[in-house]
Amino acid sequence: VIAALGYIGILCLLPLLLKKNSPFAQHHGKQGLVLLIAWCLLWVGNIIPIIGQIVWAVGSVLLLILMILGIVNAWVGKMWEMPVLGEYAKQIKI
């Protein structure tokens, strides 16, 4: 359950801080953290007129899909890796 919560915004800190000895929870927490960073970058890019709003809209839908897939896979116990962003999550050392 904690691993699944890791995909919901700032709640990504729960598995990272509470389940330090669980590679499964850490994996999903790191991916959730990368999603949160990506959302923040999209939000900042949204200040660019027209193009920023288009990128925000498309990017938000894609990140929402990744978030849902992450929650479902964590819930069923799979060590699922997100396309593209999963590589960044692997590089996080906690």
N, CA, C and O atoms as a printed pandas DataFrame, in Angstrom:
     atom_number atom_name residue_name chain_id  residue_number  x_coord  y_coord  z_coord
0              1         N          VAL        A               1    0.832   -1.191    0.000
1              2        CA          VAL        A               1    0.000    0.000    0.000
2              3         C          VAL        A               1    0.873    1.251    0.000
3              4         O          VAL        A               1    0.597    2.200   -0.733
4              5         N          ILE        A               2    1.918    1.256    0.812
5              6        CA          ILE        A               2    2.790    2.432    0.874
6              7         C          ILE        A               2    3.478    2.657   -0.471
7              8         O          ILE        A               2    3.655    3.801   -0.889
8              9         N          ALA        A               3    3.867    1.580   -1.148
9             10        CA          ALA        A               3    4.501    1.714   -2.462
10            11         C          ALA        A               3    3.537    2.361   -3.447
11            12         O          ALA        A               3    3.951    3.201   -4.246
12            13         N          ALA        A               4    2.266    1.990   -3.407
13            14        CA          ALA        A               4    1.267    2.569   -4.312
14            15         C          ALA        A               4    1.046    4.048   -4.003
15            16         O          ALA        A               4    0.858    4.852   -4.916
16            17         N          LEU        A               5    1.069    4.407   -2.729
17            18        CA          LEU        A               5    0.904    5.815   -2.351
18            19         C          LEU        A               5    2.054    6.671   -2.865
19            20         O          LEU        A               5    1.907    7.881   -3.030
20            21         N          GLY        A               6    3.190    6.047   -3.115
21            22        CA          GLY        A               6    4.368    6.769   -3.573
22            23         C          GLY        A               6    4.204    7.471   -4.905
23            24         O          GLY        A               6    5.031    8.308   -5.265
24            25         N          TYR        A               7    3.168    7.153   -5.633
25            26        CA          TYR        A               7    2.936    7.793   -6.926
26            27         C          TYR        A               7    2.030    9.014   -6.829
27            28         O          TYR        A               7    1.749    9.655   -7.842
28            29         N          ILE        A               8    1.573    9.342   -5.637
29            30        CA          ILE        A               8    0.627   10.446   -5.472
30            31         C          ILE        A               8    1.354   11.659   -4.885
31            32         O          ILE        A               8    1.413   11.838   -3.669
32            33         N          GLY        A               9    1.897   12.476   -5.768
33            34        CA          GLY        A               9    2.532   13.728   -5.373
34            35         C          GLY        A               9    3.584   13.595   -4.293
35            36         O          GLY        A               9    4.471   12.745   -4.370
36            37         N          ILE        A              10    3.477   14.442   -3.287
37            38        CA          ILE        A              10    4.466   14.508   -2.210
38            39         C          ILE        A              10    4.473   13.239   -1.363
39            40         O          ILE        A              10    5.403   13.018   -0.586
40            41         N          LEU        A              11    3.454   12.409   -1.505
41            42        CA          LEU        A              11    3.411   11.144   -0.768
42            43         C          LEU        A              11    4.515   10.187   -1.213
43            44         O          LEU        A              11    4.705    9.131   -0.609
44            45         N          CYS        A              12    5.242   10.553   -2.268
45            46        CA          CYS        A              12    6.379    9.730   -2.697
46            47         C          CYS        A              12    7.415    9.619   -1.582
47            48         O          CYS        A              12    8.230    8.696   -1.576
48            49         N          LEU        A              13    7.383   10.552   -0.649
49            50        CA          LEU        A              13    8.335   10.508    0.462
50            51         C          LEU        A              13    8.025    9.391    1.459
51            52         O          LEU        A              13    8.916    8.942    2.179
52            53         N          LEU        A              14    6.773    8.940    1.505
53            54        CA          LEU        A              14    6.406    7.884    2.457
54            55         C          LEU        A              14    7.231    6.618    2.264
55            56         O          LEU        A              14    7.880    6.178    3.213
56            57         N          PRO        A              15    7.235    6.011    1.074
57            58        CA          PRO        A              15    8.046    4.796    0.933
58            59         C          PRO        A              15    9.542    5.073    1.059
59            60         O          PRO        A              15   10.300    4.225    1.529
60            61         N          LEU        A              16    9.958    6.261    0.638
61            62        CA          LEU        A              16   11.387    6.579    0.697
62            63         C          LEU        A              16   11.876    6.714    2.138
63            64         O          LEU        A              16   13.008    6.338    2.445
64            65         N          LEU        A              17   11.043    7.241    3.011
65            66        CA          LEU        A              17   11.453    7.471    4.397
66            67         C          LEU        A              17   11.028    6.362    5.357
67            68         O          LEU        A              17   11.735    6.073    6.323
68            69         N          LEU        A              18    9.882    5.743    5.097
69            70        CA          LEU        A              18    9.353    4.751    6.036
70            71         C          LEU        A              18    9.779    3.321    5.734
71            72         O          LEU        A              18    9.771    2.474    6.627
72            73         N          LYS        A              19   10.144    3.044    4.505
73            74        CA          LYS        A              19   10.474    1.670    4.107
74            75         C          LYS        A              19   11.877    1.599    3.500
75            76         O          LYS        A              19   12.054    1.117    2.381
76            77         N          LYS        A              20   12.864    2.080    4.243
77            78        CA          LYS        A              20   14.239    2.117    3.740
78            79         C          LYS        A              20   14.809    0.734    3.459
79            80         O          LYS        A              20   15.710    0.601    2.631
80            81         N          ASN        A              21   14.304   -0.297    4.126
81            82        CA          ASN        A              21   14.823   -1.656    3.938
82            83         C          ASN        A              21   14.037   -2.455    2.909
83            84         O          ASN        A              21   14.285   -3.649    2.739
84            85         N          SER        A              22   13.105   -1.827    2.225
85            86        CA          SER        A              22   12.287   -2.516    1.231
86            87         C          SER        A              22   12.657   -2.037   -0.170
87            88         O          SER        A              22   12.281   -0.933   -0.563
88            89         N          PRO        A              23   13.394   -2.860   -0.934
89            90        CA          PRO        A              23   13.739   -2.466   -2.307
90            91         C          PRO        A              23   12.496   -2.193   -3.157
91            92         O          PRO        A              23   12.514   -1.322   -4.027
92            93         N          PHE        A              24   11.426   -2.932   -2.904
93            94        CA          PHE        A              24   10.178   -2.752   -3.649
94            95         C          PHE        A              24    9.594   -1.358   -3.400
95            96         O          PHE        A              24    9.274   -0.642   -4.349
96            97         N          ALA        A              25    9.456   -0.978   -2.143
97            98        CA          ALA        A              25    8.900    0.330   -1.794
98            99         C          ALA        A              25    9.827    1.452   -2.249
99           100         O          ALA        A              25    9.356    2.483   -2.729
100          101         N          GLN        A              26   11.129    1.267   -2.105
101          102        CA          GLN        A              26   12.091    2.276   -2.552
102          103         C          GLN        A              26   11.994    2.493   -4.063
103          104         O          GLN        A              26   12.025    3.627   -4.539
104          105         N          HIS        A              27   11.878    1.400   -4.803
105          106        CA          HIS        A              27   11.757    1.472   -6.268
106          107         C          HIS        A              27   10.562    2.346   -6.659
107          108         O          HIS        A              27   10.694    3.258   -7.475
108          109         N          HIS        A              28    9.403    2.064   -6.074
109          110        CA          HIS        A              28    8.198    2.818   -6.427
110          111         C          HIS        A              28    8.243    4.242   -5.871
111          112         O          HIS        A              28    7.732    5.165   -6.505
112          113         N          GLY        A              29    8.838    4.430   -4.712
113          114        CA          GLY        A              29    8.987    5.774   -4.166
114          115         C          GLY        A              29    9.876    6.652   -5.039
115          116         O          GLY        A              29    9.584    7.829   -5.250
116          117         N          LYS        A              30   10.958    6.075   -5.542
117          118        CA          LYS        A              30   11.857    6.829   -6.428
118          119         C          LYS        A              30   11.160    7.188   -7.732
119          120         O          LYS        A              30   11.325    8.294   -8.246
120          121         N          GLN        A              31   10.385    6.260   -8.261
121          122        CA          GLN        A              31    9.656    6.564   -9.493
122          123         C          GLN        A              31    8.612    7.650   -9.239
123          124         O          GLN        A              31    8.396    8.519  -10.084
124          125         N          GLY        A              32    7.969    7.598   -8.080
125          126        CA          GLY        A              32    7.016    8.641   -7.719
126          127         C          GLY        A              32    7.689    9.999   -7.586
127          128         O          GLY        A              32    7.121   11.021   -7.970
128          129         N          LEU        A              33    8.898   10.005   -7.040
129          130        CA          LEU        A              33    9.656   11.252   -6.910
130          131         C          LEU        A              33    9.993   11.829   -8.284
131          132         O          LEU        A              33    9.894   13.038   -8.492
132          133         N          VAL        A              34   10.387   10.977   -9.211
133          134        CA          VAL        A              34   10.684   11.436  -10.573
134          135         C          VAL        A              34    9.418   12.000  -11.228
135          136         O          VAL        A              34    9.483   13.013  -11.924
136          137         N          LEU        A              35    8.283   11.360  -11.012
137          138        CA          LEU        A              35    7.017   11.889  -11.535
138          139         C          LEU        A              35    6.712   13.264  -10.944
139          140         O          LEU        A              35    6.285   14.170  -11.661
140          141         N          LEU        A              36    6.928   13.419   -9.649
141          142        CA          LEU        A              36    6.687   14.706   -8.993
142          143         C          LEU        A              36    7.582   15.794   -9.586
143          144         O          LEU        A              36    7.126   16.910   -9.838
144          145         N          ILE        A              37    8.843   15.470   -9.805
145          146        CA          ILE        A              37    9.773   16.433  -10.409
146          147         C          ILE        A              37    9.324   16.784  -11.824
147          148         O          ILE        A              37    9.374   17.947  -12.223
148          149         N          ALA        A              38    8.886   15.780  -12.582
149          150        CA          ALA        A              38    8.406   16.026  -13.947
150          151         C          ALA        A              38    7.172   16.931  -13.936
151          152         O          ALA        A              38    7.056   17.828  -14.771
152          153         N          TRP        A              39    6.241   16.702  -12.987
153          154        CA          TRP        A              39    5.061   17.567  -12.865
154          155         C          TRP        A              39    5.495   19.009  -12.585
155          156         O          TRP        A              39    4.949   19.948  -13.166
156          157         N          CYS        A              40    6.475   19.181  -11.698
157          158        CA          CYS        A              40    6.959   20.526  -11.348
158          159         C          CYS        A              40    7.590   21.215  -12.555
159          160         O          CYS        A              40    7.380   22.407  -12.778
160          161         N          LEU        A              41    8.359   20.460  -13.327
161          162        CA          LEU        A              41    8.972   21.033  -14.528
162          163         C          LEU        A              41    7.911   21.443  -15.547
163          164         O          LEU        A              41    8.024   22.493  -16.181
164          165         N          LEU        A              42    6.891   20.621  -15.701
165          166        CA          LEU        A              42    5.787   20.986  -16.595
166          167         C          LEU        A              42    5.097   22.255  -16.113
167          168         O          LEU        A              42    4.755   23.128  -16.910
168          169         N          TRP        A              43    4.898   22.347  -14.813
169          170        CA          TRP        A              43    4.229   23.508  -14.242
170          171         C          TRP        A              43    5.026   24.786  -14.517
171          172         O          TRP        A              43    4.459   25.818  -14.877
172          173         N          VAL        A              44    6.346   24.701  -14.343
173          174        CA          VAL        A              44    7.202   25.863  -14.609
174          175         C          VAL        A              44    7.166   26.211  -16.096
175          176         O          VAL        A              44    7.103   27.386  -16.460
176          177         N          GLY        A              45    7.206   25.191  -16.953
177          178        CA          GLY        A              45    7.156   25.427  -18.397
178          179         C          GLY        A              45    5.833   26.002  -18.861
179          180         O          GLY        A              45    5.745   26.556  -19.957
180          181         N          ASN        A              46    4.814   25.877  -18.044
181          182        CA          ASN        A              46    3.481   26.363  -18.384
182          183         C          ASN        A              46    3.431   27.887  -18.506
183          184         O          ASN        A              46    2.476   28.425  -19.066
184          185         N          ILE        A              47    4.440   28.588  -17.992
185          186        CA          ILE        A              47    4.437   30.054  -18.083
186          187         C          ILE        A              47    4.737   30.542  -19.499
187          188         O          ILE        A              47    4.491   31.705  -19.820
188          189         N          ILE        A              48    5.268   29.658  -20.344
189          190        CA          ILE        A              48    5.554   30.036  -21.731
190          191         C          ILE        A              48    4.225   30.089  -22.490
191          192         O          ILE        A              48    3.492   29.101  -22.526
192          193         N          PRO        A              49    3.917   31.224  -23.086
193          194        CA          PRO        A              49    2.632   31.348  -23.783
194          195         C          PRO        A              49    2.465   30.305  -24.899
195          196         O          PRO        A              49    3.425   29.969  -25.592
196          197         N          ILE        A              50    1.298   29.827  -25.054
197          198        CA          ILE        A              50    0.813   28.879  -26.059
198          199         C          ILE        A              50    1.557   27.548  -26.027
199          200         O          ILE        A              50    0.962   26.526  -25.687
200          201         N          ILE        A              51    2.831   27.537  -26.369
201          202        CA          ILE        A              51    3.587   26.277  -26.402
202          203         C          ILE        A              51    3.637   25.655  -25.013
203          204         O          ILE        A              51    3.479   24.443  -24.870
204          205         N          GLY        A              52    3.852   26.460  -24.008
205          206        CA          GLY        A              52    3.896   25.959  -22.640
206          207         C          GLY        A              52    2.591   25.310  -22.224
207          208         O          GLY        A              52    2.592   24.275  -21.557
208          209         N          GLN        A              53    1.473   25.914  -22.617
209          210        CA          GLN        A              53    0.173   25.345  -22.269
210          211         C          GLN        A              53   -0.080   24.034  -23.011
211          212         O          GLN        A              53   -0.670   23.111  -22.450
212          213         N          ILE        A              54    0.357   23.945  -24.260
213          214        CA          ILE        A              54    0.197   22.705  -25.029
214          215         C          ILE        A              54    1.040   21.597  -24.410
215          216         O          ILE        A              54    0.562   20.479  -24.214
216          217         N          VAL        A              55    2.291   21.911  -24.105
217          218        CA          VAL        A              55    3.173   20.920  -23.477
218          219         C          VAL        A              55    2.613   20.517  -22.119
219          220         O          VAL        A              55    2.657   19.342  -21.755
220          221         N          TRP        A              56    2.087   21.480  -21.366
221          222        CA          TRP        A              56    1.484   21.191  -20.059
222          223         C          TRP        A              56    0.319   20.212  -20.206
223          224         O          TRP        A              56    0.226   19.234  -19.464
224          225         N          ALA        A              57   -0.568   20.480  -21.170
225          226        CA          ALA        A              57   -1.753   19.634  -21.347
226          227         C          ALA        A              57   -1.368   18.207  -21.740
227          228         O          ALA        A              57   -1.838   17.244  -21.134
228          229         N          VAL        A              58   -0.524   18.077  -22.740
229          230        CA          VAL        A              58   -0.116   16.747  -23.214
230          231         C          VAL        A              58    0.709   16.034  -22.143
231          232         O          VAL        A              58    0.475   14.863  -21.847
232          233         N          GLY        A              59    1.668   16.745  -21.572
233          234        CA          GLY        A              59    2.524   16.155  -20.549
234          235         C          GLY        A              59    1.753   15.725  -19.319
235          236         O          GLY        A              59    2.045   14.680  -18.737
236          237         N          SER        A              60    0.775   16.515  -18.919
237          238        CA          SER        A              60   -0.027   16.171  -17.744
238          239         C          SER        A              60   -0.810   14.882  -17.964
239          240         O          SER        A              60   -0.914   14.052  -17.061
240          241         N          VAL        A              61   -1.355   14.718  -19.153
241          242        CA          VAL        A              61   -2.093   13.486  -19.460
242          243         C          VAL        A              61   -1.147   12.290  -19.426
243          244         O          VAL        A              61   -1.477   11.247  -18.863
244          245         N          LEU        A              62    0.030   12.446  -20.030
245          246        CA          LEU        A              62    0.999   11.344  -20.040
246          247         C          LEU        A              62    1.462   10.992  -18.626
247          248         O          LEU        A              62    1.570    9.815  -18.282
248          249         N          LEU        A              63    1.730   11.996  -17.822
249          250        CA          LEU        A              63    2.163   11.732  -16.446
250          251         C          LEU        A              63    1.040   11.118  -15.611
251          252         O          LEU        A              63    1.296   10.286  -14.741
252          253         N          LEU        A              64   -0.188   11.523  -15.871
253          254        CA          LEU        A              64   -1.322   10.923  -15.168
254          255         C          LEU        A              64   -1.440    9.434  -15.507
255          256         O          LEU        A              64   -1.707    8.611  -14.632
256          257         N          ILE        A              65   -1.239    9.101  -16.778
257          258        CA          ILE        A              65   -1.268    7.695  -17.196
258          259         C          ILE        A              65   -0.161    6.918  -16.497
259          260         O          ILE        A              65   -0.397    5.816  -16.001
260          261         N          LEU        A              66    1.054    7.483  -16.452
261          262        CA          LEU        A              66    2.161    6.813  -15.765
262          263         C          LEU        A              66    1.869    6.642  -14.279
263          264         O          LEU        A              66    2.200    5.616  -13.686
264          265         N          MET        A              67    1.246    7.657  -13.683
265          266        CA          MET        A              67    0.904    7.578  -12.266
266          267         C          MET        A              67   -0.084    6.438  -12.014
267          268         O          MET        A              67    0.097    5.655  -11.081
268          269         N          ILE        A              68   -1.113    6.345  -12.828
269          270        CA          ILE        A              68   -2.111    5.282  -12.667
270          271         C          ILE        A              68   -1.476    3.913  -12.871
271          272         O          ILE        A              68   -1.732    2.988  -12.100
272          273         N          LEU        A              69   -0.648    3.779  -13.907
273          274        CA          LEU        A              69    0.038    2.503  -14.145
274          275         C          LEU        A              69    0.946    2.142  -12.972
275          276         O          LEU        A              69    1.021    0.979  -12.576
276          277         N          GLY        A              70    1.629    3.132  -12.422
277          278        CA          GLY        A              70    2.500    2.889  -11.275
278          279         C          GLY        A              70    1.727    2.425  -10.057
279          280         O          GLY        A              70    2.140    1.485   -9.377
280          281         N          ILE        A              71    0.608    3.076   -9.777
281          282        CA          ILE        A              71   -0.217    2.694   -8.628
282          283         C          ILE        A              71   -0.726    1.266   -8.790
283          284         O          ILE        A              71   -0.655    0.467   -7.856
284          285         N          VAL        A              72   -1.237    0.948   -9.974
285          286        CA          VAL        A              72   -1.778   -0.396  -10.216
286          287         C          VAL        A              72   -0.687   -1.449  -10.071
287          288         O          VAL        A              72   -0.895   -2.470   -9.416
288          289         N          ASN        A              73    0.469   -1.211  -10.675
289          290        CA          ASN        A              73    1.554   -2.190  -10.602
290          291         C          ASN        A              73    2.102   -2.340   -9.189
291          292         O          ASN        A              73    2.432   -3.451   -8.773
292          293         N          ALA        A              74    2.204   -1.256   -8.454
293          294        CA          ALA        A              74    2.657   -1.351   -7.059
294          295         C          ALA        A              74    1.625   -2.108   -6.231
295          296         O          ALA        A              74    1.985   -2.907   -5.367
296          297         N          TRP        A              75    0.364   -1.862   -6.489
297          298        CA          TRP        A              75   -0.709   -2.505   -5.734
298          299         C          TRP        A              75   -0.700   -4.021   -5.916
299          300         O          TRP        A              75   -0.965   -4.770   -4.976
300          301         N          VAL        A              76   -0.386   -4.476   -7.161
301          302        CA          VAL        A              76   -0.382   -5.925   -7.424
302          303         C          VAL        A              76    0.984   -6.554   -7.164
303          304         O          VAL        A              76    1.157   -7.757   -7.361
304          305         N          GLY        A              77    1.953   -5.755   -6.725
305          306        CA          GLY        A              77    3.249   -6.297   -6.319
306          307         C          GLY        A              77    4.287   -6.432   -7.414
307          308         O          GLY        A              77    5.223   -7.218   -7.274
308          309         N          LYS        A              78    4.146   -5.684   -8.504
309          310        CA          LYS        A              78    5.115   -5.758   -9.603
310          311         C          LYS        A              78    6.164   -4.660   -9.471
311          312         O          LYS        A              78    5.863   -3.536   -9.068
312          313         N          MET        A              79    7.400   -5.008   -9.817
313          314        CA          MET        A              79    8.494   -4.024   -9.856
314          315         C          MET        A              79    8.518   -3.412  -11.257
315          316         O          MET        A              79    9.479   -3.591  -12.007
316          317         N          TRP        A              80    7.468   -2.698  -11.596
317          318        CA          TRP        A              80    7.302   -2.104  -12.914
318          319         C          TRP        A              80    8.217   -0.893  -13.066
319          320         O          TRP        A              80    8.379   -0.103  -12.136
320          321         N          GLU        A              81    8.807   -0.757  -14.242
321          322        CA          GLU        A              81    9.648    0.413  -14.507
322          323         C          GLU        A              81    8.955    1.309  -15.524
323          324         O          GLU        A              81    8.544    0.857  -16.593
324          325         N          MET        A              82    8.833    2.578  -15.178
325          326        CA          MET        A              82    8.205    3.539  -16.082
326          327         C          MET        A              82    9.052    3.709  -17.335
327          328         O          MET        A              82   10.280    3.722  -17.252
328          329         N          PRO        A              83    8.413    3.839  -18.497
329          330        CA          PRO        A              83    9.175    4.150  -19.703
330          331         C          PRO        A              83    9.844    5.518  -19.549
331          332         O          PRO        A              83    9.247    6.442  -18.995
332          333         N          VAL        A              84   11.040    5.645  -20.022
333          334        CA          VAL        A              84   11.856    6.866  -20.042
334          335         C          VAL        A              84   12.208    7.344  -18.629
335          336         O          VAL        A              84   13.387    7.374  -18.274
336          337         N          LEU        A              85   11.229    7.713  -17.828
337          338        CA          LEU        A              85   11.491    8.279  -16.502
338          339         C          LEU        A              85   12.049    7.260  -15.516
339          340         O          LEU        A              85   12.692    7.636  -14.536
340          341         N          GLY        A              86   11.812    5.987  -15.763
341          342        CA          GLY        A              86   12.315    4.941  -14.878
342          343         C          GLY        A              86   13.833    4.935  -14.787
343          344         O          GLY        A              86   14.397    4.613  -13.741
344          345         N          GLU        A              87   14.493    5.290  -15.881
345          346        CA          GLU        A              87   15.963    5.354  -15.886
346          347         C          GLU        A              87   16.465    6.427  -14.920
347          348         O          GLU        A              87   17.484    6.239  -14.254
348          349         N          TYR        A              88   15.759    7.537  -14.844
349          350        CA          TYR        A              88   16.148    8.599  -13.914
350          351         C          TYR        A              88   15.938    8.151  -12.468
351          352         O          TYR        A              88   16.726    8.485  -11.584
352          353         N          ALA        A              89   14.881    7.401  -12.243
353          354        CA          ALA        A              89   14.595    6.912  -10.891
354          355         C          ALA        A              89   15.697    5.982  -10.403
355          356         O          ALA        A              89   16.034    5.988   -9.218
356          357         N          LYS        A              90   16.259    5.187  -11.299
357          358        CA          LYS        A              90   17.335    4.260  -10.922
358          359         C          LYS        A              90   18.572    5.006  -10.425
359          360         O          LYS        A              90   19.332    4.479   -9.612
360          361         N          GLN        A              91   18.769    6.214  -10.906
361          362        CA          GLN        A              91   19.966    6.981  -10.566
362          363         C          GLN        A              91   19.865    7.666   -9.200
363          364         O          GLN        A              91   20.863    8.188   -8.703
364          365         N          ILE        A              92   18.701    7.674   -8.599
365          366        CA          ILE        A              92   18.511    8.328   -7.304
366          367         C          ILE        A              92   19.096    7.446   -6.208
367          368         O          ILE        A              92   18.753    6.269   -6.096
368          369         N          LYS        A              93   19.973    8.019   -5.411
369          370        CA          LYS        A              93   20.591    7.308   -4.285
370          371         C          LYS        A              93   20.042    7.878   -2.985
371          372         O          LYS        A              93   20.178    9.070   -2.708
372          373         N          ILE        A              94   19.425    7.018   -2.199
373          374        CA          ILE        A              94   18.871    7.479   -0.910
374          375         C          ILE        A              94   19.390    6.585    0.187
375          376         O          ILE        A              94   19.056    6.784    1.355
